[in-house]
XYZ file of C-alpha atoms in Angstrom:
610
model
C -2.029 19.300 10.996
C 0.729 19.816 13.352
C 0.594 19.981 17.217
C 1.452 22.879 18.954
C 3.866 23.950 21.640
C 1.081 24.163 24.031
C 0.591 19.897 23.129
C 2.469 17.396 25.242
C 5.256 15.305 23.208
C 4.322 12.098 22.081
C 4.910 8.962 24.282
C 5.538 5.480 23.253
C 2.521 2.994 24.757
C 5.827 0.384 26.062
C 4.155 -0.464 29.299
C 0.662 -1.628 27.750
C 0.201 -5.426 28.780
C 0.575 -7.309 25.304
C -2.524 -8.796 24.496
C -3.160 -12.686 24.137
C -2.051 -14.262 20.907
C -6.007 -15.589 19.958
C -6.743 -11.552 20.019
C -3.346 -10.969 18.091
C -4.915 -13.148 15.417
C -8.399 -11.611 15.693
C -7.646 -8.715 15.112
C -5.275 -9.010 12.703
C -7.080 -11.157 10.289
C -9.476 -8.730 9.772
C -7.465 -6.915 7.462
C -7.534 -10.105 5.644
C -10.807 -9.498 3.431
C -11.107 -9.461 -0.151
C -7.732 -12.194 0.405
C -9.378 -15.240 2.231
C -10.008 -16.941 -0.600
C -5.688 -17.098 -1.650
C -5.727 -17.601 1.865
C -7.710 -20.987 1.694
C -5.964 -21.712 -1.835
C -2.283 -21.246 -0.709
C -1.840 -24.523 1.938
C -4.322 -26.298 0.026
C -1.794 -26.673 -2.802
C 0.878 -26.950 0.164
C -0.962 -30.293 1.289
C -1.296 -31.941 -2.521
C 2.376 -31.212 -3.049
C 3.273 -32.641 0.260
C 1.351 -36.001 0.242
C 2.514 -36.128 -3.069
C 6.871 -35.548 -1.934
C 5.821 -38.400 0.836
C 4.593 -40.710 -1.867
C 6.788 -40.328 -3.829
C 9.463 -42.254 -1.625
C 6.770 -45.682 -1.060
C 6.595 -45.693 -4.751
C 10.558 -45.559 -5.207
C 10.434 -48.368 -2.837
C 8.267 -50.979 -4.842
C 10.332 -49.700 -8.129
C 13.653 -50.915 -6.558
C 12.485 -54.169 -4.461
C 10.275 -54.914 -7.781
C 12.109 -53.772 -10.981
C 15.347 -53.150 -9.983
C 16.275 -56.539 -7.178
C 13.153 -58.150 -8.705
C 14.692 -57.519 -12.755
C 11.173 -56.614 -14.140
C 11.745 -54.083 -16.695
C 7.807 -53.235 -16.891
C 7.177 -52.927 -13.225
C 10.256 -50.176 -13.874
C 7.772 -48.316 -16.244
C 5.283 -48.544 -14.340
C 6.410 -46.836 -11.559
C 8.777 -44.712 -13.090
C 6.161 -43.248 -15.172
C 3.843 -42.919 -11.733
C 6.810 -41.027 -10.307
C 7.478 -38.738 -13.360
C 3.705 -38.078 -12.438
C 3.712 -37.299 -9.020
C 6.803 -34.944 -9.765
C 4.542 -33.436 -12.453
C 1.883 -32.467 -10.430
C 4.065 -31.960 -7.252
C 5.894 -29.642 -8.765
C 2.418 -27.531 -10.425
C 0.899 -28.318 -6.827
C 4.170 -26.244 -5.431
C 3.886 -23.317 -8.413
C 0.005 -22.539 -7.056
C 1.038 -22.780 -4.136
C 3.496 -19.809 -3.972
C 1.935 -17.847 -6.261
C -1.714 -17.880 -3.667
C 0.381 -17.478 -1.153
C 2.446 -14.397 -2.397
C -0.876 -12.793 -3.766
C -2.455 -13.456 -0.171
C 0.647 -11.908 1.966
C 1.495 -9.134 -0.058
C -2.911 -8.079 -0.210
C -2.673 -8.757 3.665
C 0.305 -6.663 4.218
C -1.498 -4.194 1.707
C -4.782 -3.890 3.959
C -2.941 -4.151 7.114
C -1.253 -0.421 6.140
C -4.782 0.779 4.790
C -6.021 0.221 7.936
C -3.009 1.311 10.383
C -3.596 4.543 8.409
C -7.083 4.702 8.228
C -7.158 4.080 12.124
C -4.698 6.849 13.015
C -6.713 9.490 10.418
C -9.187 8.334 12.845
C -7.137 9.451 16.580
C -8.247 12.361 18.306
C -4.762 14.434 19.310
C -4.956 12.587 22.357
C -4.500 9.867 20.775
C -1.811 10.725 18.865
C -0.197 12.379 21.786
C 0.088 8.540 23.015
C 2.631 7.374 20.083
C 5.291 9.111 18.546
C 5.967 9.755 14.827
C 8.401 7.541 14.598
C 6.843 5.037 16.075
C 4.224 4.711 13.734
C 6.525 4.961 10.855
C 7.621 2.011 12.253
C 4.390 -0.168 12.662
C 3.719 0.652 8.970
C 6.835 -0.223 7.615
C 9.166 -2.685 9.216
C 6.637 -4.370 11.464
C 3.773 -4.773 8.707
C 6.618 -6.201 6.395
C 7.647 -8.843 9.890
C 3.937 -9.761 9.568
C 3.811 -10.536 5.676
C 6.668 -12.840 5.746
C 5.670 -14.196 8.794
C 1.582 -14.804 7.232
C 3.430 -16.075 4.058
C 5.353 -18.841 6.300
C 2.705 -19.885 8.239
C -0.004 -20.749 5.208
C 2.935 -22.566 3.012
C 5.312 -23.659 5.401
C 4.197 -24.021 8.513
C 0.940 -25.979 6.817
C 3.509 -28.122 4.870
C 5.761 -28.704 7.973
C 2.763 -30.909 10.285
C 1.711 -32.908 6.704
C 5.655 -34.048 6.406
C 6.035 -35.160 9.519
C 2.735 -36.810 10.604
C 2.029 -38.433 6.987
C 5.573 -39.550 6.867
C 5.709 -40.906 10.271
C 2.648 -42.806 9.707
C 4.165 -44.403 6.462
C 7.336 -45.046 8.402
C 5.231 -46.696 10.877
C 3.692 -49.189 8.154
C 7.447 -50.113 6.736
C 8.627 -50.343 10.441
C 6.716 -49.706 13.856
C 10.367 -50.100 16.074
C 12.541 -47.011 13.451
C 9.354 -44.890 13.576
C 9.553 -44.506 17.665
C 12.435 -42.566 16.766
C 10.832 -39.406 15.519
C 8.347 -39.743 18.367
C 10.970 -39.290 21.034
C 13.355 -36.919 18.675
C 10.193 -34.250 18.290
C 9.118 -33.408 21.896
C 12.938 -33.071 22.728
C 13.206 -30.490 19.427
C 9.916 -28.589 20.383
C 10.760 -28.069 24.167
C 14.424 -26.593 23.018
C 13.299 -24.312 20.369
C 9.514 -22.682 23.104
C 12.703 -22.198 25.449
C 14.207 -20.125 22.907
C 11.357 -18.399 21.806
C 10.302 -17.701 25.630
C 14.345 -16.425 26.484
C 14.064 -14.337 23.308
C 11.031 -12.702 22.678
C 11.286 -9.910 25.636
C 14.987 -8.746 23.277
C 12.997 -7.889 19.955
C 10.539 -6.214 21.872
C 13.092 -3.893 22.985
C 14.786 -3.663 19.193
C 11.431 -2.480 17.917
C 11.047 -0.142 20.752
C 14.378 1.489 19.853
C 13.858 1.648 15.912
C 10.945 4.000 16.741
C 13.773 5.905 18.562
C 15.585 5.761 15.753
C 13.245 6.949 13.324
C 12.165 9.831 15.587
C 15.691 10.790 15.311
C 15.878 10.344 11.690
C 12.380 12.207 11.093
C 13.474 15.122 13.320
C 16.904 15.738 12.246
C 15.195 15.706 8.768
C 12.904 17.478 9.548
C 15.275 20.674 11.326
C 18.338 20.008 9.009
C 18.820 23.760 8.431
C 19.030 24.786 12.060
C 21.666 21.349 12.100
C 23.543 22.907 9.359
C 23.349 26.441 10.597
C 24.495 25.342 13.937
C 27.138 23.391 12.462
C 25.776 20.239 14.865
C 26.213 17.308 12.568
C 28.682 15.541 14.530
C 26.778 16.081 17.493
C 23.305 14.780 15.515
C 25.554 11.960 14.158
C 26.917 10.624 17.662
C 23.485 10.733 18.794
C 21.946 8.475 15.790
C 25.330 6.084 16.001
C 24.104 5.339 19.385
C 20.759 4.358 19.190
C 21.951 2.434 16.481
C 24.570 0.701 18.060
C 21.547 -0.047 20.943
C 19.868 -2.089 18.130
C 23.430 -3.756 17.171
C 23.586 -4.633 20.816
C 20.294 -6.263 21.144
C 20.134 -7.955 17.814
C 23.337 -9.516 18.968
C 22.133 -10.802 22.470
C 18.677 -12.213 20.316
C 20.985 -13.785 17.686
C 23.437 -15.409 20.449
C 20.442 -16.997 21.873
C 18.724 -17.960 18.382
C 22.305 -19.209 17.897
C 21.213 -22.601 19.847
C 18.895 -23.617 17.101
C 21.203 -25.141 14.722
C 22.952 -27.243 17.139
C 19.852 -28.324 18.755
C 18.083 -28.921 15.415
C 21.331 -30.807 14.146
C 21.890 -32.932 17.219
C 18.522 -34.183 16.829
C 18.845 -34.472 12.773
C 22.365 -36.425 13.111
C 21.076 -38.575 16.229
C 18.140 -39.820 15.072
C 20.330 -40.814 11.650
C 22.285 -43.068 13.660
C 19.982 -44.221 15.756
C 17.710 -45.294 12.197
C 20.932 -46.537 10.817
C 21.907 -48.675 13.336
C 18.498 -50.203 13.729
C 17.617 -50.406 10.024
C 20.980 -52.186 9.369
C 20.091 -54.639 12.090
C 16.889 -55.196 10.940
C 17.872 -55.865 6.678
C 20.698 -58.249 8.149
C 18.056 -60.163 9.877
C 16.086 -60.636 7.117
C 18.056 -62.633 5.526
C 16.988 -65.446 8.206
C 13.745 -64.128 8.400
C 12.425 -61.948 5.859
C 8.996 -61.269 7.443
C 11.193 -59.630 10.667
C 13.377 -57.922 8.436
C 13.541 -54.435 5.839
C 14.082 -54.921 2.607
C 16.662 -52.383 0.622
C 13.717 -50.589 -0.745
C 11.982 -50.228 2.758
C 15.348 -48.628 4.268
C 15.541 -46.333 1.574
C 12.360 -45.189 2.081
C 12.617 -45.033 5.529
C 16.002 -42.496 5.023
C 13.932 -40.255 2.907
C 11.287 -40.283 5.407
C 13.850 -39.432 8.090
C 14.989 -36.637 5.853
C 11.421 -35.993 5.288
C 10.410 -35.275 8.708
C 13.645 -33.288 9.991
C 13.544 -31.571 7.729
C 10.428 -30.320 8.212
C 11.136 -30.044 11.904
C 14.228 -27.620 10.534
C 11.055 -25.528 8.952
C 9.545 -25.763 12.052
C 12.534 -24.025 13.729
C 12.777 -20.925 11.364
C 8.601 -20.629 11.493
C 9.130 -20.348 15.369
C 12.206 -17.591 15.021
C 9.843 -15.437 12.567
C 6.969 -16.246 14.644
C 9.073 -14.693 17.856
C 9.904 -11.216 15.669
C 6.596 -10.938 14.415
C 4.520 -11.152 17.967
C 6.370 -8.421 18.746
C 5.220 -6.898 15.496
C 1.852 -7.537 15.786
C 1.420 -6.784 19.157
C 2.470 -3.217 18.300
C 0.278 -3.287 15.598
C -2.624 -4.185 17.357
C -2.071 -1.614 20.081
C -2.908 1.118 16.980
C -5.538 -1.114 15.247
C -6.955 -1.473 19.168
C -6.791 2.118 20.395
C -9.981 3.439 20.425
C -10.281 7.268 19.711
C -11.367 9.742 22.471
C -13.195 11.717 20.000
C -15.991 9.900 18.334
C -19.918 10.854 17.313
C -22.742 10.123 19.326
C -25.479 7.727 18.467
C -27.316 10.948 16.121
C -25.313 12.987 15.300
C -26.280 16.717 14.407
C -25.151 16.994 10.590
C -25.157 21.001 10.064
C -23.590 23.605 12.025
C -26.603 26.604 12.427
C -23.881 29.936 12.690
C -20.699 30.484 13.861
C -21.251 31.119 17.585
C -19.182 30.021 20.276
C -19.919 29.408 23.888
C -17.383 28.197 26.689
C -19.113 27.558 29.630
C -17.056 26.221 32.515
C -14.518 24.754 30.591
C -11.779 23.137 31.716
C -9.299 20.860 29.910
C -6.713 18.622 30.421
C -4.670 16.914 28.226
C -4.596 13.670 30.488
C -6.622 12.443 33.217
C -3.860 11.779 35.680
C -2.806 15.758 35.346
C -2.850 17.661 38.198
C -3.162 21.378 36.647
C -5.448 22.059 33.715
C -3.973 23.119 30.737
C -7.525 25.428 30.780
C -9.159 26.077 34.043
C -12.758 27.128 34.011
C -12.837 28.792 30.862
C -16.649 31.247 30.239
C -16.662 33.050 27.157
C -19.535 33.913 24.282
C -18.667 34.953 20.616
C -21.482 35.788 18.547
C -21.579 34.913 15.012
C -19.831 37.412 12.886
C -17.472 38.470 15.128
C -13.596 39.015 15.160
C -11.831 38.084 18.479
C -8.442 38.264 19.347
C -6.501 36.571 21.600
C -2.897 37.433 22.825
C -0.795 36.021 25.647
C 2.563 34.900 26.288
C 4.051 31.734 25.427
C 2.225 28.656 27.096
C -0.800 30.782 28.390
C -2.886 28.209 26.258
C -3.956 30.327 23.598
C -3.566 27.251 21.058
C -5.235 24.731 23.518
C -8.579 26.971 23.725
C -9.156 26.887 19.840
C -8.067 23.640 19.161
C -11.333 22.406 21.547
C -13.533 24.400 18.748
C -13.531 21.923 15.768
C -13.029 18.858 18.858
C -9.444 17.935 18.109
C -9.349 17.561 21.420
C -12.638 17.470 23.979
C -13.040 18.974 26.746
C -12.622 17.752 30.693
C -15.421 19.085 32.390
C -17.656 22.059 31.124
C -19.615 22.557 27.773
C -18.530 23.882 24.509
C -21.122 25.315 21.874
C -20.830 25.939 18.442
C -23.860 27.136 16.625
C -26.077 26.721 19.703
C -25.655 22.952 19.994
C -22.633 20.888 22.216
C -19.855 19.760 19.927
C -20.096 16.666 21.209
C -23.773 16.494 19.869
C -21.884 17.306 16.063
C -20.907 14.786 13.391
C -17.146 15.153 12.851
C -17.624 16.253 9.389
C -19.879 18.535 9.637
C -18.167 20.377 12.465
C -14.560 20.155 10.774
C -16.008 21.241 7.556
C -17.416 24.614 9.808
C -14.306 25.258 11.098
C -11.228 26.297 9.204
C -7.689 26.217 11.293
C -4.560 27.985 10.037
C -1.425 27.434 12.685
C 1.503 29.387 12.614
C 3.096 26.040 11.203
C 1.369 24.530 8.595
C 1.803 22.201 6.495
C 2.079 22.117 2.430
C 2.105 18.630 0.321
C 3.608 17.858 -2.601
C 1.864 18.817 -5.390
C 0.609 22.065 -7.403
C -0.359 25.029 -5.803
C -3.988 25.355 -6.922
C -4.180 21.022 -5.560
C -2.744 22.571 -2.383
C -5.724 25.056 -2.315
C -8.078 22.761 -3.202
C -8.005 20.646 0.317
C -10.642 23.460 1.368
C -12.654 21.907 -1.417
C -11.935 19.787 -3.794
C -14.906 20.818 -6.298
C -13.532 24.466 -6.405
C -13.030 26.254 -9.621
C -9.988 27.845 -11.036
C -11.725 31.144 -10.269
C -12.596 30.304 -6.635
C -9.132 29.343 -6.251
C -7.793 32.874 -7.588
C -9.981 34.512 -5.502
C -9.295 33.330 -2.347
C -5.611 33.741 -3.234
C -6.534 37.282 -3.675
C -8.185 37.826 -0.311
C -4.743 35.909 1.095
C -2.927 38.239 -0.988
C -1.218 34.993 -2.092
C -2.433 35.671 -5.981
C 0.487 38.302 -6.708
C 4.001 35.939 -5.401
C 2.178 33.029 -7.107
C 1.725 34.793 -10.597
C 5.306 35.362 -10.347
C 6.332 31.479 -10.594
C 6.330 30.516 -14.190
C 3.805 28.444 -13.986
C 1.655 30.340 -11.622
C -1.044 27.935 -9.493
C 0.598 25.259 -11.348
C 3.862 25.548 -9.808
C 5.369 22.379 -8.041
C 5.556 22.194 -4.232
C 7.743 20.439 -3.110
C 7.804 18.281 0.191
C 6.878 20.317 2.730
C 6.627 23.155 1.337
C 10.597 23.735 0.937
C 10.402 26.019 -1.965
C 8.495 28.628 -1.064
C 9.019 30.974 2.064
C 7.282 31.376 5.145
C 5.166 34.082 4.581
C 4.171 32.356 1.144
C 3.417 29.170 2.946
C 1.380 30.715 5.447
C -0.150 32.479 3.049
C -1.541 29.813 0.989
C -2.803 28.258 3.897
C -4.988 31.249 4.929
C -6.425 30.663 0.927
C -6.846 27.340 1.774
C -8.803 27.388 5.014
C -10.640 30.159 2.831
C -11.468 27.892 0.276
C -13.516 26.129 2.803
C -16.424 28.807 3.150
C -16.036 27.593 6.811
C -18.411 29.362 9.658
C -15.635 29.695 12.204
C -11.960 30.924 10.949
C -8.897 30.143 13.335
C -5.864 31.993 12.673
C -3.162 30.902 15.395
C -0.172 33.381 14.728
C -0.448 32.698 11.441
C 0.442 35.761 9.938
C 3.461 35.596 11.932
C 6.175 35.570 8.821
C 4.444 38.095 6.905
C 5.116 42.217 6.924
C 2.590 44.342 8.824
C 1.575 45.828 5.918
C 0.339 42.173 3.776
C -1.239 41.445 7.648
C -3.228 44.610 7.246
C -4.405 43.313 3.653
C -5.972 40.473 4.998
C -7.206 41.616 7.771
C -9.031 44.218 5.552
C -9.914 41.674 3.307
C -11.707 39.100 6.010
C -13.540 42.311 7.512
C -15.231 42.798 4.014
C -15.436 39.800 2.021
C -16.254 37.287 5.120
C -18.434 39.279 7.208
C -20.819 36.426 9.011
C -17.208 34.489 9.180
C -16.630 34.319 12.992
C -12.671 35.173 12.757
C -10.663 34.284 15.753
C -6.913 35.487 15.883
C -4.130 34.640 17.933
C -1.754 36.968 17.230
C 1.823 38.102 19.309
C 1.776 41.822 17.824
C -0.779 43.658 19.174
C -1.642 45.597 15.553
C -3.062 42.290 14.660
C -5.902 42.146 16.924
C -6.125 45.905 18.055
C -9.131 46.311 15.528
C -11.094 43.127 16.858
C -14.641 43.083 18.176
C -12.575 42.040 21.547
C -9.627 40.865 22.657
C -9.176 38.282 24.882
C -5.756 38.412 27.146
C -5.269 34.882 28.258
C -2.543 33.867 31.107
C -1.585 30.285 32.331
C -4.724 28.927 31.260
C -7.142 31.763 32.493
C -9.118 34.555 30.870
C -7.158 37.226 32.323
C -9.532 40.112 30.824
C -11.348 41.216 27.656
C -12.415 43.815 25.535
C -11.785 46.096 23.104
C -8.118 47.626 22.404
C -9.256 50.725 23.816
C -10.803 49.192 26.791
C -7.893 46.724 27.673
C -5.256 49.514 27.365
C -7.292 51.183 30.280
C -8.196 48.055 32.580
C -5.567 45.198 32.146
C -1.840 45.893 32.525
C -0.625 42.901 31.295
C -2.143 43.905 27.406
C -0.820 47.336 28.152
C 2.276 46.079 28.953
C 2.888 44.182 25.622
C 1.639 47.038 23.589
C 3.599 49.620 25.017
C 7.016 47.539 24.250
C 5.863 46.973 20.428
C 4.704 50.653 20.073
C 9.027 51.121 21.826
C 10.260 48.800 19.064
C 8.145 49.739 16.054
C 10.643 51.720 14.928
C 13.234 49.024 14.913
C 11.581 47.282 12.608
C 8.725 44.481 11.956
C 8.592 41.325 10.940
C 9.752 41.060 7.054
C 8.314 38.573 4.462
C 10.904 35.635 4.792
């Protein structure tokens, strides 16, 4: 359902305080589920292939000091074939290990989405007031995909990375307590250089993600309004304005990757030094065992002492690309959590009320604003009682608020101060269902999905027969354009609704909201792209076939409403009279006013089919 002109725009949540990483993590891992178990699986298998990998290089030791300097042929055997073993089962250990972990990351990522969506089915339009559409585009694309690969890191590598180096360094430590001091001084100086960069950087890819939901508001409403761009000829203009938000993202990704740039050299002056340094001591220490072999390092023991080296900087390498991905993906997940977090500002009570009596309606003292910090109510103490059954119309000029009043009916937004009453009871004393499932809306905008026709009719109810569906169509007099497609109610819509025109759309809508049997019917403008004569028709047709229907109509021609129960004239937010056409044409001059110029230009012509 789409928000109306009388609706604020969107704005992006950017000043929210991020939230602590331990919540991050809460939160997020509750979208975990059915995937703990792959979870638990993944760096299990990462910890089995990487004490095997650190074996591995104690067992090459003893093979060369015993079979190869030693010349024992068996004691070759031996450990070659307990090598060719530990590879065996290193290398199944690593298989199991990515495939638990790409089941677990990719299910994560899965339910991470369901539940981003889920939660923003969920927002009140307040709440979706506070983010933009491209914005959440955004979180449930790009930044859900950060998190995977980020989750898929962090239970193989960044499990495998602390195993390395602490079970290597202790081995080290047994083959030589002086060589293995090295890594103890070489990995503070490696972790304080890379939570410097991750400190300098993080605050940049904040700002990138801000500006890709820029982006993809541009993308989404140049999209969206490419004929008026085409009729308008304005695609240079809409190009120079997407070329530089996107050069804004060039920009920043360049400042992040000049800082990032500092990793290598960091990670390689610490790799080469502590090289030399192990070289240097490790050659001392083999020449001095030839006058002392119990002070000294055998071949074997430097060899494995290398590989351990390798070993653990290597791992501190890992290390360095976990904390880049890490940095990107806070980012990501604190914008994820600030939609997983919001909490909606419409939500049911503790018992709810499950069936809607009648379609009455009773403002009493309403007023409504569409934040708390605004100074002027969008509706300012708003009294007004529709009995069931009865057709109201409401007409006012642009930004009087007519689309703010009805939108309070079925609560998709609630109300500042005052009471609202459908069906005797508070709306607020409703389940959401039940209440939604009263109320049918039909905006002067709506909104078709891909699919057939007769599945686009069926949203009003999904259990409908073919029959119900024709005869609704009927009363939307909808059932004669659509026998004129070859394939009738099976017809293809296309996305959004492209191939069929205005009038069609909005009058398949009106056959969907019909569909609904709902207690209340809200039509705002939505017979807006249709002739006066069709209008007529359905008019006609909700006056006999939908009698205990409470209809409300906002309408901009006056012939829509002029045969209402009463009309309601609303200005800036205020109920500026009421009454019948007869009765408003005599007491308020604004209503006489607008139907005296549409009587003047009713000869000009009305509003055609488009």
């Amino acid at each position: 359902m789409s928000k109306t002109l009388d609706a604020p725009q969107g704005k992006e949540l950017a000043t929210q305080a991020p939230e602590r990483p331990k919540h991050l993590i809460r939160t997020l891992m509750h979208s975990l589920r059915e995937y703990k178990r792959e979870s638990w699986l993944a760096p299990g298998f990462v910890a089995i292939e990487s004490i095997l990998e650190i074996l591995i290089p104690t067992i090459m030791a003893q093979m060369i000091d015993q079979g190869v300097a030693g010349g024992s042929m068996p004691a070759i055997w031996k450990f070659g074939m307990i090598l060719l073993g530990c590879a065996v089962l290193s290398l199944f250990a690593g298989f199991m290990s990515g495939r638990y972990a790409a089941i677990a990351s990719s299910g994560f990522a899965k339910n991470l989405r369901h539940d981003l969506f889920e939660k923003v089915q969920s927002f009140s339009f307040t709440n979706i007031d506070r983010f933009s559409t491209g914005s959440i585009i955004t979180r449930l694309t790009t930044d859900v995909t950060n998190i995977q690969f980020a989750f898929q890191l962090i239970i193989r590598v960044a499990v495998r990375a602390p195993i390395m180096v602490v079970v290597a360094w202790f081995f080290s430590f047994r083959i030589s307590h002086s060589i293995s001091m090295v890594f103890l001084i070489i990995i503070p100086i490696l972790g304080v250089g890379l939570t410097a960069l991750a400190l300098s950087v993080h605050p940049i890819f904040e700002k990138v993600f801000h500006t890709y939901d820029h982006l993809n508001n541009i993308v989404d409403e140049n999209l969206q309004g490419i004929r008026v761009v085409k009729s308008y000829d304005r695609e240079e203009h809409e190009d120079h304005k997407f070329g530089r938000v996107s050069q804004r993202i060039f920009t920043l990704y360049c400042k992040a990757e000049h800082v990032m740039a500092f990793n290598w050299p960091i990670l390689n002056t610490c790799i080469y030094g502590a090289m030399l340094i192990i070289s240097w001591m490790g050659t001392k220490q083999i020449v001095a065992s030839h006058n002392n072999p119990a002070l000294g390092l055998t071949t074997g023991d430097l060899t494995a002492l290398v590989t351990y080296a390798m070993q653990i900087l290597m791992s501190l390498n890992m290390v360095s690309m976990i904390v880049v991905m890490v940095v990107i993906s806070r980012a990501d997940a604190e914008r994820i959590c600030q939609v997983l977090n919001e909490v909606s500002t419409v939500r049911d009570n503790s018992h709810p009320i499950d069936v809607v009596p009648d379609g009455s309606i009773d403002f009493d003292h309403v007023t409504f604003r569409y934040s708390e910090g605004s100074e002027k109510p969008v509706l300012d103490d708003i009294n007004l009682d529709i009995a069931s059954g009865k057709t109201i119309g409401i007409v006012g000029g642009t930004g009087s608020s007519k689309s703010s009043l009805v939108q309070l009916i079925p609560r998709l937004y609630d109300v500042s101060s005052g009471s609202l009453k459908v069906g005797g009871h508070d709306v607020r004393d409703y389940d959401l269902v039940a209440l939604r499932d009263a109320v049918a809306m039909v905006l002067q905008k709506n909104v078709l999905f891909t699919g057939t026709i007769a599945e686009n009719i069926r949203w009003g109810n999904p259990d409908a027969t073919d029959e119900d569906v024709r005869r609704v169509c009927k009363l939307a007099q909808a059932d004669g354009f659509i026998n004129e497609f070859p394939k009738g109610y099976d017809t293809y819509i296309e996305e959004g609704g492209s191939n069929v025109s205005g009038g069609q759309r909005q009058r398949l809508c009106i056959a969907r909201a019909l569909l609904k049997k709902p207690k209340i019917l809200i039509l705002d403008d939505s017979t807006s792209a249709v002739d006066t004569k069709t209008d007529q028709l359905i008019r006609h047709a909700f006056a006999t076939e939908i009698p205990d229907t409470t209809k409300i109509i906002i309408a901009q021609r006056v012939a829509s409403v002029e045969e209402s129960d009463e009309i309601i004239v609303m200005d800036e937010g205020h109920i500026l009279d009421h009454g019948t056409h007869d009765e408003l044409l005599e007491t308020c001059e604004e209503y006489r006013s607008i139907y005296e110029s549409q009587t003047k230009n009713q000869g000009k012509g009305d509003d055609d089919d488009e």
